[in-house]
Amino acid sequence: MKRISTITAKISLAAMFIISAFSYSSAQVISEIEIDPPSAISDACQYVEVRGVPGAVIPVNTYFLSVNSDGGNFGFANQAVNMGGLVVGSNGTITLFNTSFGECPNRTYGTGTTRFNYFSPLRIGTGSETYLIARSTGTLFSGQDLDANNDGNFDAGLGIAVLDGFALIVNPDEEFVYGASAGVVNISNTTSLDQPDAVTRFAADPTPFSAAAFFFGELAASPDETVTYAAPFSPNFPTGAVLTPGDGNMPTPNNTVQFSANSYPQDESQVATVTVTRSGTLSGTMTVTARTANGSATGGAACGMGVDFVNQSQLLTFGPNVSSQTFQVSLCSDTLPEGLETVNLLLVNPTGGGVGATQTATININDTASQFRNSASIAMTNASVANPYPSQIVVSGSNNNINSMRVTLYDVYHSSPDNIDVLLVGPGGQKFVLMADSGGTVAINQSNAATLTFSDTAGAVVPNSTSFITGLYEPTNWEPVGAFAAPAPGLPYNEPGSAVGGTGAQTFAGTFGGIIPNGTWSLYVRDDGNVARPNAPTAITGEIAGGWGIEFFAPTAAGVSVAGRVQTADGLGLRNAEVRITDADGRSRSIRTGSFGYFRFDDVEAGQSYVLSVRSQRFRFTSRVIQVADSIVDLTVTAEQ
């Protein structure tokens, strides 16, 4: 939490603040920062180490900046240290000390560093903070507001150009990373107000703006001058690392683990398999913990209402010469059309090595129709009906008429996709062509299988002559469909055609709307080679490998709105908080608050009770029940103290 949060006077200490340099190019980079020493009463052991070319002179108006990223004090310069004219030491470092706190007891510093003392009554913060090396066209000073309009950007008139830096952010959704347009990123792996005590750059990695170049952690509780790191550590923390004030830092580990990709796509209701690879020296044994964290998706101990994935934390052991391991994350089914959602993946607590550049990744959850599933594969062979024929789903327990619906075909591949014809038959014998003569003749391999979800309002049709990819489509057929073989019902069938925005019998609603969905739904799939086109090649095979799913949406009485404001206990509007309303059937909608905490839901069914909840990474809120009889325009949701 910020120890300085209300100072607004601009303390003109222009000549007092000077920064450090960079050792592998003509620019300067941050090398090491001790942010929060063990002492509860003194910050005498705080220091900032900057790396540069030995003997190089730092250009005028080059600053070390510690910039407040917390709401209420956006852009406040806790430190502005002017390094202009300093000469980088023989070991390639400059070390900055704030003498207002006195001398750090019993600490020694590298003999080759250039030591620069300055005085400031302010300190480096321990909440959300951005740490930078920057140049300015004018003079900067501690206590200065560098972002007068609180938009997350330095005021243009200051002429600030960022050379290097990183941020430690408590709540990425609600706080700013200053210098983001130049490449500065948040390197924190925690949403706790207690951010890391210290941050160190790997000795062999001078890359500006690189999260992988830094590792961090807490510090031992004593003595004040300790250089010993303590848990929790950053995911890439190297075994045995310590602070090296004014001296060379830890080398980059020669034995690392990392995610095999930046992202892993998988469908809702499926299991995502994530691969972790090991590189470098493989002769020993190494371990690392792979775990999940909430992204836009919400985790839980088990699938249920409001849970998008099952939390996972697994120790992966790499024995001698083992170069890869996998772990799995279960993705939950729901009945919400909610678009792409993400699960964050982290590698933490390595032993026997470090974590490489890809220390974080995401699972991208493709929203699908998964309320009712038949996950058995449907195999296709040239000029033949599929196996099974039909594939069936039994729906039960619904008391509502169908207003709209979706159908998903999971993991579709085929050597000539245009040959696939799919007929959906409802429990009352309704007959609707889901897809036919679409997707072109270029093979889709099993490794690139596509998941197709069909909805009347998708706004796109399956392509005619090019391959389809995973996505949301309207039902589509590009050519008239002939009769399916028995036991499928005979002609005529309702056909959707190939134009976006079909109406009447061209749609799910026009074919199945108004019926109770309970009963058996049958999916008839065939390969129409030698049926619709006699010259089709032989031995064409394919599969709907993950089977299919279906879900239904009941009619709603829309027309009213629910609007209000999310605020902190102090009455400040909270931006980017997620507000969710959930009805008695478990259906929910969510929206994010605007700049001043305002939100609005339109087309809310009146005469219902809803659970309203707010999620923020920094603040806690108590869910509440609201009765919606008419439009609500002044709902206020306040964070707990």
XYZ file of C-alpha atoms in Angstrom:
641
model
C 0.000 0.000 0.000
C 1.306 3.464 -0.773
C 2.920 5.205 2.146
C 2.736 8.536 0.321
C -0.675 9.093 -1.205
C -1.813 12.608 -0.406
C 1.184 14.772 -1.168
C 0.320 17.186 -3.935
C 2.970 19.845 -3.451
C 5.505 19.772 -6.249
C 8.814 19.385 -4.428
C 11.416 21.017 -6.641
C 14.412 18.771 -6.200
C 15.417 18.875 -9.834
C 19.133 18.576 -9.418
C 18.926 15.891 -6.789
C 17.678 12.869 -8.714
C 19.994 10.906 -10.931
C 19.784 7.418 -12.436
C 21.896 4.599 -13.813
C 23.169 3.133 -17.044
C 23.118 0.165 -19.421
C 26.042 -2.179 -20.072
C 25.508 -3.738 -23.498
C 24.392 -0.850 -25.667
C 24.386 2.937 -25.647
C 21.062 3.034 -23.760
C 20.483 2.429 -20.070
C 18.356 -0.285 -18.443
C 17.223 -1.047 -14.921
C 19.508 -3.658 -13.380
C 18.191 -4.172 -9.831
C 15.860 -2.461 -7.344
C 15.424 -3.129 -3.648
C 11.906 -1.767 -3.116
C 10.900 -2.793 0.395
C 13.746 -3.590 2.840
C 13.021 -5.780 5.893
C 12.976 -2.882 8.377
C 9.488 -1.716 9.318
C 10.722 1.749 10.338
C 13.437 2.668 7.828
C 14.037 2.453 4.087
C 17.769 3.073 4.384
C 18.552 -0.102 2.429
C 16.526 0.876 -0.641
C 18.639 1.278 -3.765
C 18.301 1.396 -7.538
C 20.961 -0.125 -9.779
C 21.175 0.900 -13.433
C 23.213 -0.859 -16.087
C 25.119 0.816 -18.935
C 28.354 0.856 -20.909
C 31.366 1.211 -18.568
C 32.724 4.763 -18.779
C 29.729 6.080 -20.723
C 28.349 9.510 -19.791
C 24.599 9.552 -19.164
C 22.844 12.102 -21.419
C 21.257 15.148 -19.827
C 17.740 14.833 -18.425
C 17.912 11.055 -18.169
C 15.842 9.994 -15.163
C 14.985 7.076 -12.994
C 11.238 7.390 -12.376
C 9.093 5.579 -9.837
C 5.527 6.369 -10.918
C 2.389 5.717 -8.888
C -0.045 3.486 -10.825
C -2.720 3.327 -8.098
C -6.161 4.905 -8.512
C -6.444 8.310 -6.843
C -2.753 9.126 -7.445
C -2.275 8.127 -11.072
C 1.000 9.448 -12.504
C 2.422 10.773 -9.211
C 6.250 10.699 -9.329
C 7.398 9.098 -6.080
C 10.965 9.376 -7.349
C 12.448 11.409 -10.208
C 16.228 11.027 -10.120
C 18.135 12.993 -12.753
C 21.184 10.981 -13.813
C 22.359 13.377 -16.506
C 26.182 13.724 -16.541
C 26.910 10.644 -14.420
C 29.619 8.270 -15.645
C 28.834 4.552 -15.638
C 31.171 2.639 -13.317
C 33.846 0.227 -14.438
C 31.561 -2.752 -13.771
C 28.818 -1.255 -15.932
C 26.561 -0.006 -13.127
C 25.386 3.125 -11.355
C 23.814 2.683 -7.918
C 21.380 5.298 -6.584
C 20.806 5.904 -2.848
C 18.222 8.075 -1.128
C 20.153 9.540 1.802
C 17.033 10.861 3.547
C 16.752 7.478 5.280
C 20.393 7.300 6.361
C 22.970 4.626 5.556
C 22.128 0.933 5.207
C 23.994 -0.795 8.067
C 26.718 -3.364 7.347
C 26.104 -3.402 3.613
C 28.901 -3.470 1.053
C 28.618 -2.495 -2.598
C 30.500 -3.486 -5.732
C 33.795 -1.601 -6.017
C 33.259 -0.932 -9.724
C 29.915 0.854 -9.419
C 29.352 4.602 -9.582
C 27.540 5.515 -6.383
C 25.179 8.496 -6.533
C 23.536 9.918 -3.428
C 20.396 12.008 -3.628
C 17.876 13.258 -1.105
C 14.098 12.918 -1.297
C 11.458 12.736 1.444
C 9.477 10.329 -0.742
C 10.092 6.621 -1.122
C 9.600 3.913 -3.696
C 6.106 2.476 -3.279
C 5.006 -1.052 -2.427
C 1.619 -1.006 -4.138
C 1.096 -0.619 -7.870
C 4.122 1.152 -9.316
C 5.863 1.616 -12.666
C 9.684 1.820 -12.612
C 11.314 3.506 -15.593
C 14.396 4.937 -17.169
C 13.328 7.850 -19.335
C 14.533 11.042 -20.946
C 12.667 14.308 -20.837
C 12.851 17.586 -22.710
C 12.528 19.409 -19.393
C 13.099 19.057 -15.678
C 11.198 16.438 -13.675
C 11.005 16.226 -9.879
C 9.695 14.001 -7.087
C 6.106 14.817 -6.160
C 5.269 15.958 -9.693
C 2.013 14.836 -11.322
C 3.145 13.401 -14.659
C -0.417 12.468 -15.729
C -2.656 15.421 -14.911
C -5.725 14.009 -16.711
C -5.307 10.477 -15.260
C -5.524 8.726 -18.633
C -2.547 6.402 -18.134
C -0.200 8.416 -20.375
C 2.453 10.958 -19.502
C 1.400 14.513 -20.294
C 2.695 15.371 -23.760
C 4.196 18.698 -22.677
C 6.726 16.901 -20.455
C 8.422 15.320 -23.488
C 9.080 12.005 -21.715
C 10.630 9.204 -23.817
C 10.821 5.843 -22.042
C 14.007 3.777 -22.524
C 13.324 0.807 -20.259
C 11.139 -0.240 -17.383
C 8.637 -2.603 -15.835
C 5.493 -2.349 -13.740
C 4.270 -4.167 -10.625
C 0.492 -3.865 -10.825
C -2.016 -5.099 -8.249
C -5.072 -4.877 -10.506
C -4.303 -4.826 -14.252
C -7.964 -4.144 -15.074
C -8.151 -0.961 -13.013
C -4.628 0.498 -12.934
C -2.187 1.860 -15.501
C 1.187 0.702 -16.762
C 3.006 3.920 -17.590
C 5.117 3.739 -20.732
C 3.008 0.887 -22.139
C 3.062 2.471 -25.608
C 6.868 2.226 -25.553
C 6.762 -1.437 -24.499
C 6.647 -1.400 -20.690
C 4.771 -4.431 -19.299
C 3.466 -5.607 -15.946
C 5.781 -8.355 -14.647
C 3.918 -9.091 -11.405
C 2.388 -12.544 -10.920
C 0.292 -11.574 -7.899
C -2.726 -9.381 -7.215
C -1.726 -8.853 -3.577
C -1.139 -5.339 -2.270
C 2.181 -6.716 -1.005
C 4.183 -6.532 -4.209
C 7.724 -8.015 -4.469
C 10.419 -6.633 -2.170
C 13.074 -6.640 -4.892
C 13.541 -7.139 -8.643
C 16.744 -8.254 -10.436
C 17.688 -8.387 -14.121
C 19.502 -11.476 -15.409
C 23.145 -10.566 -16.097
C 23.093 -11.816 -19.681
C 19.809 -10.211 -20.724
C 19.972 -6.457 -21.441
C 16.727 -6.501 -23.475
C 14.645 -3.397 -22.676
C 10.973 -3.878 -21.735
C 11.342 -7.657 -21.409
C 9.424 -9.400 -18.625
C 11.632 -12.471 -19.103
C 14.745 -10.387 -18.341
C 13.692 -9.952 -14.677
C 13.105 -12.179 -11.682
C 11.822 -11.094 -8.274
C 10.687 -12.122 -4.824
C 10.343 -11.171 -1.178
C 13.362 -10.635 1.071
C 14.346 -12.456 4.250
C 12.867 -10.905 7.398
C 16.271 -9.923 8.797
C 18.808 -8.395 8.982
C 18.017 -5.020 7.414
C 20.915 -5.360 4.978
C 19.938 -8.872 3.846
C 20.555 -9.834 0.234
C 18.658 -13.119 0.604
C 15.530 -13.590 -1.479
C 12.539 -15.399 0.082
C 9.304 -16.891 -1.234
C 7.039 -16.160 -2.953
C 9.227 -15.902 -6.037
C 8.600 -15.004 -9.650
C 7.976 -18.050 -11.863
C 11.437 -17.734 -13.466
C 13.371 -17.317 -10.203
C 16.799 -18.983 -10.540
C 17.951 -21.313 -7.798
C 20.323 -19.589 -5.372
C 19.764 -16.032 -6.585
C 20.619 -13.147 -4.222
C 20.712 -9.366 -4.413
C 24.040 -7.981 -5.656
C 24.045 -4.257 -4.766
C 26.300 -2.380 -7.175
C 27.690 -5.617 -8.610
C 27.060 -8.225 -11.308
C 23.737 -10.069 -11.263
C 22.787 -13.725 -11.572
C 23.446 -15.359 -14.951
C 20.540 -16.638 -16.999
C 19.869 -20.313 -16.078
C 21.231 -22.850 -18.587
C 18.404 -25.273 -17.774
C 14.923 -23.846 -18.241
C 11.315 -24.917 -18.644
C 8.676 -22.999 -20.548
C 5.261 -23.387 -22.117
C 5.432 -24.816 -25.625
C 3.111 -22.074 -26.935
C 1.706 -18.711 -25.912
C -1.870 -19.976 -26.156
C -3.777 -23.257 -26.287
C -7.193 -23.246 -27.985
C -9.849 -25.658 -26.727
C -13.621 -25.935 -26.751
C -15.948 -25.369 -23.835
C -16.790 -28.669 -22.032
C -13.565 -30.305 -23.263
C -10.185 -30.967 -21.602
C -7.245 -28.742 -22.566
C -3.835 -30.406 -22.706
C -0.916 -28.050 -22.045
C 2.690 -28.941 -22.882
C 5.713 -27.681 -20.935
C 9.124 -28.118 -22.551
C 12.611 -28.212 -21.086
C 15.711 -26.853 -22.800
C 19.405 -26.426 -22.067
C 21.293 -28.948 -19.969
C 19.015 -31.976 -19.489
C 21.324 -34.275 -17.544
C 19.841 -33.530 -14.109
C 16.356 -33.520 -12.602
C 14.208 -30.408 -12.598
C 10.749 -29.663 -11.216
C 8.266 -26.847 -11.703
C 4.669 -26.243 -10.630
C 2.176 -25.509 -13.406
C -0.994 -23.795 -12.234
C -4.036 -21.954 -13.502
C -5.400 -18.516 -12.613
C -8.472 -16.561 -13.604
C -8.302 -14.693 -16.863
C -11.623 -13.605 -18.304
C -12.778 -17.124 -17.344
C -13.508 -18.012 -13.705
C -12.031 -21.083 -12.036
C -13.396 -23.230 -9.230
C -12.871 -26.475 -7.359
C -15.407 -28.217 -9.602
C -17.683 -27.333 -12.497
C -20.905 -25.621 -11.449
C -22.747 -22.327 -11.696
C -20.357 -19.502 -12.515
C -17.338 -21.812 -12.975
C -15.654 -21.919 -16.398
C -12.744 -24.234 -15.587
C -11.479 -26.461 -12.775
C -8.485 -24.973 -10.952
C -5.276 -26.898 -11.458
C -1.901 -26.917 -9.710
C 0.429 -29.757 -10.649
C 4.081 -30.482 -9.909
C 5.851 -31.491 -13.117
C 9.047 -33.513 -12.751
C 11.616 -33.662 -15.558
C 14.001 -36.553 -15.024
C 17.368 -36.799 -16.781
C 17.006 -36.283 -20.560
C 13.229 -35.658 -20.265
C 12.375 -32.643 -22.416
C 8.585 -32.295 -22.099
C 5.663 -32.911 -19.756
C 1.932 -32.209 -20.010
C -0.908 -31.341 -17.670
C -4.637 -31.054 -18.270
C -7.299 -28.480 -17.425
C -11.008 -29.374 -17.468
C -13.209 -26.734 -19.124
C -16.799 -26.510 -17.898
C -20.061 -26.479 -19.798
C -22.616 -23.689 -19.481
C -25.553 -22.254 -21.410
C -24.231 -18.712 -21.825
C -23.361 -17.237 -25.234
C -20.251 -15.468 -23.961
C -17.607 -15.404 -26.690
C -13.935 -16.293 -26.240
C -12.753 -16.623 -22.623
C -9.223 -17.093 -21.304
C -7.539 -19.107 -18.545
C -4.145 -17.828 -17.387
C -1.329 -20.373 -17.033
C 1.742 -19.914 -14.821
C 4.975 -21.794 -14.165
C 6.217 -21.230 -10.596
C 8.727 -22.503 -8.023
C 11.279 -24.227 -10.274
C 14.006 -26.383 -8.739
C 17.143 -27.512 -10.539
C 16.878 -24.704 -13.093
C 14.799 -21.691 -14.057
C 11.788 -20.673 -16.095
C 12.351 -19.517 -19.660
C 10.827 -16.690 -21.671
C 7.366 -18.258 -22.067
C 6.619 -18.377 -18.339
C 2.943 -17.495 -18.809
C 0.388 -18.594 -21.394
C -3.377 -18.801 -21.842
C -6.019 -21.360 -22.667
C -8.475 -19.790 -25.121
C -11.931 -21.263 -24.511
C -14.112 -21.455 -27.617
C -17.766 -20.950 -26.637
C -19.881 -23.896 -27.834
C -23.323 -25.505 -27.510
C -22.719 -27.886 -24.633
C -25.952 -27.983 -22.597
C -26.657 -31.474 -24.014
C -23.784 -33.522 -25.488
C -23.054 -36.720 -27.324
C -19.274 -36.852 -27.382
C -18.978 -40.096 -29.370
C -17.155 -39.543 -32.659
C -19.035 -39.661 -35.977
C -16.920 -41.342 -38.661
C -17.390 -40.580 -42.372
C -16.425 -42.657 -45.419
C -16.685 -41.714 -49.096
C -20.182 -42.021 -50.620
C -21.643 -43.504 -47.459
C -23.657 -42.680 -44.391
C -21.676 -41.972 -41.248
C -21.203 -44.248 -38.282
C -23.284 -43.948 -36.143
C -26.274 -43.045 -38.298
C -27.932 -41.243 -36.640
C -26.051 -39.884 -33.658
C -28.632 -38.995 -31.017
C -29.086 -36.770 -27.976
C -31.973 -37.216 -25.550
C -33.149 -33.911 -24.054
C -35.142 -33.875 -20.823
C -36.091 -31.563 -17.998
C -37.017 -28.504 -20.045
C -40.262 -26.654 -19.300
C -39.740 -23.789 -21.731
C -40.541 -23.428 -25.413
C -37.613 -22.917 -27.770
C -36.968 -19.294 -28.652
C -33.500 -19.812 -30.129
C -30.893 -22.561 -30.115
C -27.342 -23.487 -31.058
C -25.703 -26.669 -32.338
C -21.973 -27.487 -32.266
C -20.002 -30.040 -34.296
C -16.780 -30.730 -32.384
C -13.408 -31.314 -34.071
C -14.422 -31.749 -37.709
C -11.843 -32.871 -40.265
C -12.238 -34.350 -43.750
C -10.201 -34.885 -46.906
C -12.905 -33.070 -48.906
C -15.108 -30.998 -46.548
C -17.559 -30.119 -49.339
C -18.774 -33.739 -49.213
C -20.204 -33.395 -45.670
C -24.005 -33.176 -45.387
C -25.681 -32.868 -41.970
C -29.415 -33.178 -41.246
C -30.900 -32.348 -37.826
C -34.244 -33.967 -36.931
C -36.185 -32.779 -33.876
C -38.260 -34.868 -31.462
C -41.432 -34.048 -33.402
C -39.952 -35.027 -36.768
C -38.910 -31.483 -37.782
C -36.244 -31.723 -40.517
C -33.531 -29.089 -40.954
C -30.309 -29.127 -42.980
C -27.544 -27.893 -40.698
C -24.754 -27.867 -43.276
C -24.235 -29.199 -46.786
C -21.875 -28.725 -49.743
C -19.723 -26.215 -47.840
C -16.057 -25.833 -47.012
C -14.368 -26.520 -50.352
C -12.362 -29.534 -51.423
C -9.039 -28.789 -49.716
C -8.391 -31.335 -47.002
C -8.649 -30.356 -43.337
C -6.222 -32.579 -41.445
C -7.042 -34.061 -38.059
C -4.371 -31.881 -36.429
C -6.248 -28.810 -37.690
C -9.770 -30.040 -36.934
C -12.359 -27.248 -36.665
C -15.217 -26.861 -34.196
C -18.299 -25.364 -35.840
C -21.088 -23.750 -33.817
C -24.317 -22.849 -35.600
C -26.664 -20.033 -34.587
C -29.341 -18.066 -36.437
C -27.621 -14.799 -35.505
C -23.983 -15.671 -36.220
C -23.699 -13.119 -39.029
C -21.567 -15.397 -41.233
C -22.111 -18.556 -43.269
C -19.791 -21.522 -43.799
C -17.631 -20.689 -46.859
C -18.356 -22.364 -50.171
C -14.973 -22.971 -51.800
C -12.516 -22.371 -48.962
C -11.875 -24.398 -45.826
C -13.877 -23.667 -42.704
C -12.161 -22.904 -39.403
C -13.311 -22.976 -35.796
C -16.001 -20.359 -35.342
C -19.650 -19.349 -35.192
C -21.752 -19.739 -38.370
C -25.325 -19.644 -39.540
C -26.668 -22.965 -40.890
C -25.514 -23.193 -44.527
C -26.052 -25.188 -47.710
C -24.655 -24.026 -51.054
C -26.479 -26.576 -53.246
C -29.902 -28.288 -53.067
C -29.841 -31.350 -50.829
C -31.012 -34.775 -52.002
C -32.791 -37.310 -49.815
C -30.822 -38.888 -46.998
C -30.787 -42.672 -46.781
C -33.154 -44.417 -44.355
C -33.694 -44.423 -41.449
C -33.453 -40.645 -41.995
C -36.814 -39.106 -42.941
C -37.348 -38.315 -46.605
C -37.742 -35.034 -48.457
C -38.636 -32.219 -48.166
C -36.169 -30.660 -45.708
C -35.961 -27.104 -44.489
C -32.793 -25.750 -46.086
C -30.967 -22.624 -44.791
C -29.398 -21.565 -48.084
C -26.180 -19.588 -48.272
C -27.207 -15.982 -47.594
C -26.490 -14.328 -44.251
C -29.609 -13.556 -42.240
C -31.971 -16.338 -43.265
C -35.634 -16.093 -42.287
C -38.557 -18.429 -41.589
C -37.903 -22.057 -42.473
C -34.252 -21.193 -43.244
C -33.573 -20.859 -39.519
C -33.569 -22.860 -36.312
C -36.295 -20.587 -34.948
C -38.470 -21.071 -38.017
C -38.140 -24.854 -37.839
C -37.988 -25.628 -34.119
C -39.204 -22.410 -32.469
C -42.084 -22.739 -30.005
C -41.698 -26.455 -29.281
C -40.687 -28.024 -25.953
C -37.253 -29.561 -26.733
C -37.694 -32.686 -24.620
C -37.223 -35.896 -26.581
C -34.742 -37.437 -28.990
C -32.754 -35.234 -31.386
C -31.104 -37.068 -34.273
C -28.115 -35.965 -36.337
C -27.792 -37.699 -39.711
C -24.372 -37.249 -41.329
C -23.267 -38.534 -44.712
C -20.478 -38.167 -47.236
C -22.219 -37.273 -50.492
C -19.374 -38.415 -52.778
C -20.902 -40.221 -55.795
C -24.309 -38.946 -54.632
C -24.410 -35.224 -55.305
C -21.329 -35.333 -57.554
C -20.573 -38.668 -59.315
C -16.961 -37.742 -60.110
C -15.889 -37.307 -56.483
C -12.682 -39.176 -55.614
C -12.926 -42.452 -53.727
C -11.812 -43.420 -50.236
C -12.526 -40.005 -48.753
C -12.603 -40.152 -44.972
C -13.299 -37.738 -42.176
C -14.711 -37.460 -38.694
C -16.651 -35.278 -36.304
C -14.203 -36.457 -33.681
C -15.716 -34.788 -30.620
C -19.350 -35.558 -31.436
C -21.952 -32.822 -31.181
C -23.856 -30.657 -28.724
C -27.088 -28.699 -28.583
C -28.506 -25.998 -26.315
C -31.733 -24.030 -26.121
C -32.781 -20.541 -25.050
C -36.260 -19.744 -23.771
C -38.229 -16.592 -24.697
C -37.579 -13.540 -22.504
C -39.733 -10.553 -21.715
C -37.262 -7.757 -22.482
C -37.617 -4.045 -22.246
C -36.231 -2.701 -18.972
C -32.701 -1.720 -18.031
C -30.556 -2.036 -14.914
C -27.946 0.716 -14.520
C -25.784 2.066 -11.754
C -22.275 2.676 -10.477
C -19.567 0.589 -8.816
C -17.457 2.513 -6.330
C -14.812 2.102 -3.656
C -15.618 2.568 0.018
C -14.370 6.157 -0.419
C -16.882 6.814 -3.186
C -14.429 6.718 -6.097
C -15.770 5.165 -9.296
C -14.139 1.830 -10.132
C -13.317 1.261 -13.799
C -13.107 -2.167 -15.480
C -14.875 -4.033 -12.670
C -16.961 -6.981 -13.916
C -20.658 -6.689 -13.031
C -22.809 -9.818 -13.460
C -26.562 -10.419 -13.095
C -27.843 -14.003 -12.761
C -31.487 -15.037 -12.962
C -33.277 -17.823 -11.049
C -32.469 -20.362 -13.805
C -28.741 -19.671 -13.559
C -28.519 -17.653 -16.791
C -26.195 -14.709 -16.409
C -24.887 -11.687 -18.270
C -21.826 -9.605 -17.505
C -20.463 -6.202 -18.406
C -17.453 -4.079 -17.380
C -17.725 -0.667 -15.792
C -16.659 2.471 -17.621
C -14.088 5.090 -16.619
C -16.111 6.379 -13.661
C -17.576 3.062 -12.567
C -20.885 3.217 -14.454
C -22.621 0.173 -15.982
C -25.900 -0.567 -17.767
C -27.748 -3.750 -18.760
C -30.446 -3.378 -21.422
C -33.252 -5.804 -22.338
C -33.598 -7.219 -18.830
C -36.725 -9.273 -18.183
C -38.994 -7.485 -15.711
C -40.804 -9.240 -12.868
C -37.730 -11.315 -11.971
C -35.224 -11.531 -9.129
C -31.547 -11.373 -10.024
C -28.320 -11.931 -8.108
C -26.002 -8.992 -8.800
C -22.306 -9.598 -8.183
C -19.163 -7.578 -8.823
C -15.678 -8.944 -9.345
C -12.557 -6.833 -8.967
C -9.015 -8.068 -8.465
C -8.359 -5.443 -5.823
C -11.672 -4.864 -4.018
C -14.230 -7.208 -2.471
C -17.986 -6.942 -2.975
C -20.940 -8.735 -1.420
C -23.446 -10.206 -3.866
C -26.997 -8.925 -3.508
C -30.458 -9.826 -4.769
C -32.330 -7.171 -6.764
C -36.000 -7.201 -7.731
C -36.556 -5.858 -11.250
C -40.105 -4.565 -11.653
C -39.130 -1.660 -13.916
C -35.980 0.063 -15.118
C -33.365 0.771 -12.416
C -31.137 3.780 -13.114
C -29.363 4.544 -9.824
C -28.101 1.257 -8.401
C -24.948 1.829 -6.319
C -22.574 -1.010 -5.472
C -19.901 -0.192 -2.893
C -16.773 -2.177 -2.092
C -16.269 -3.585 1.393
C -14.042 -1.627 3.746
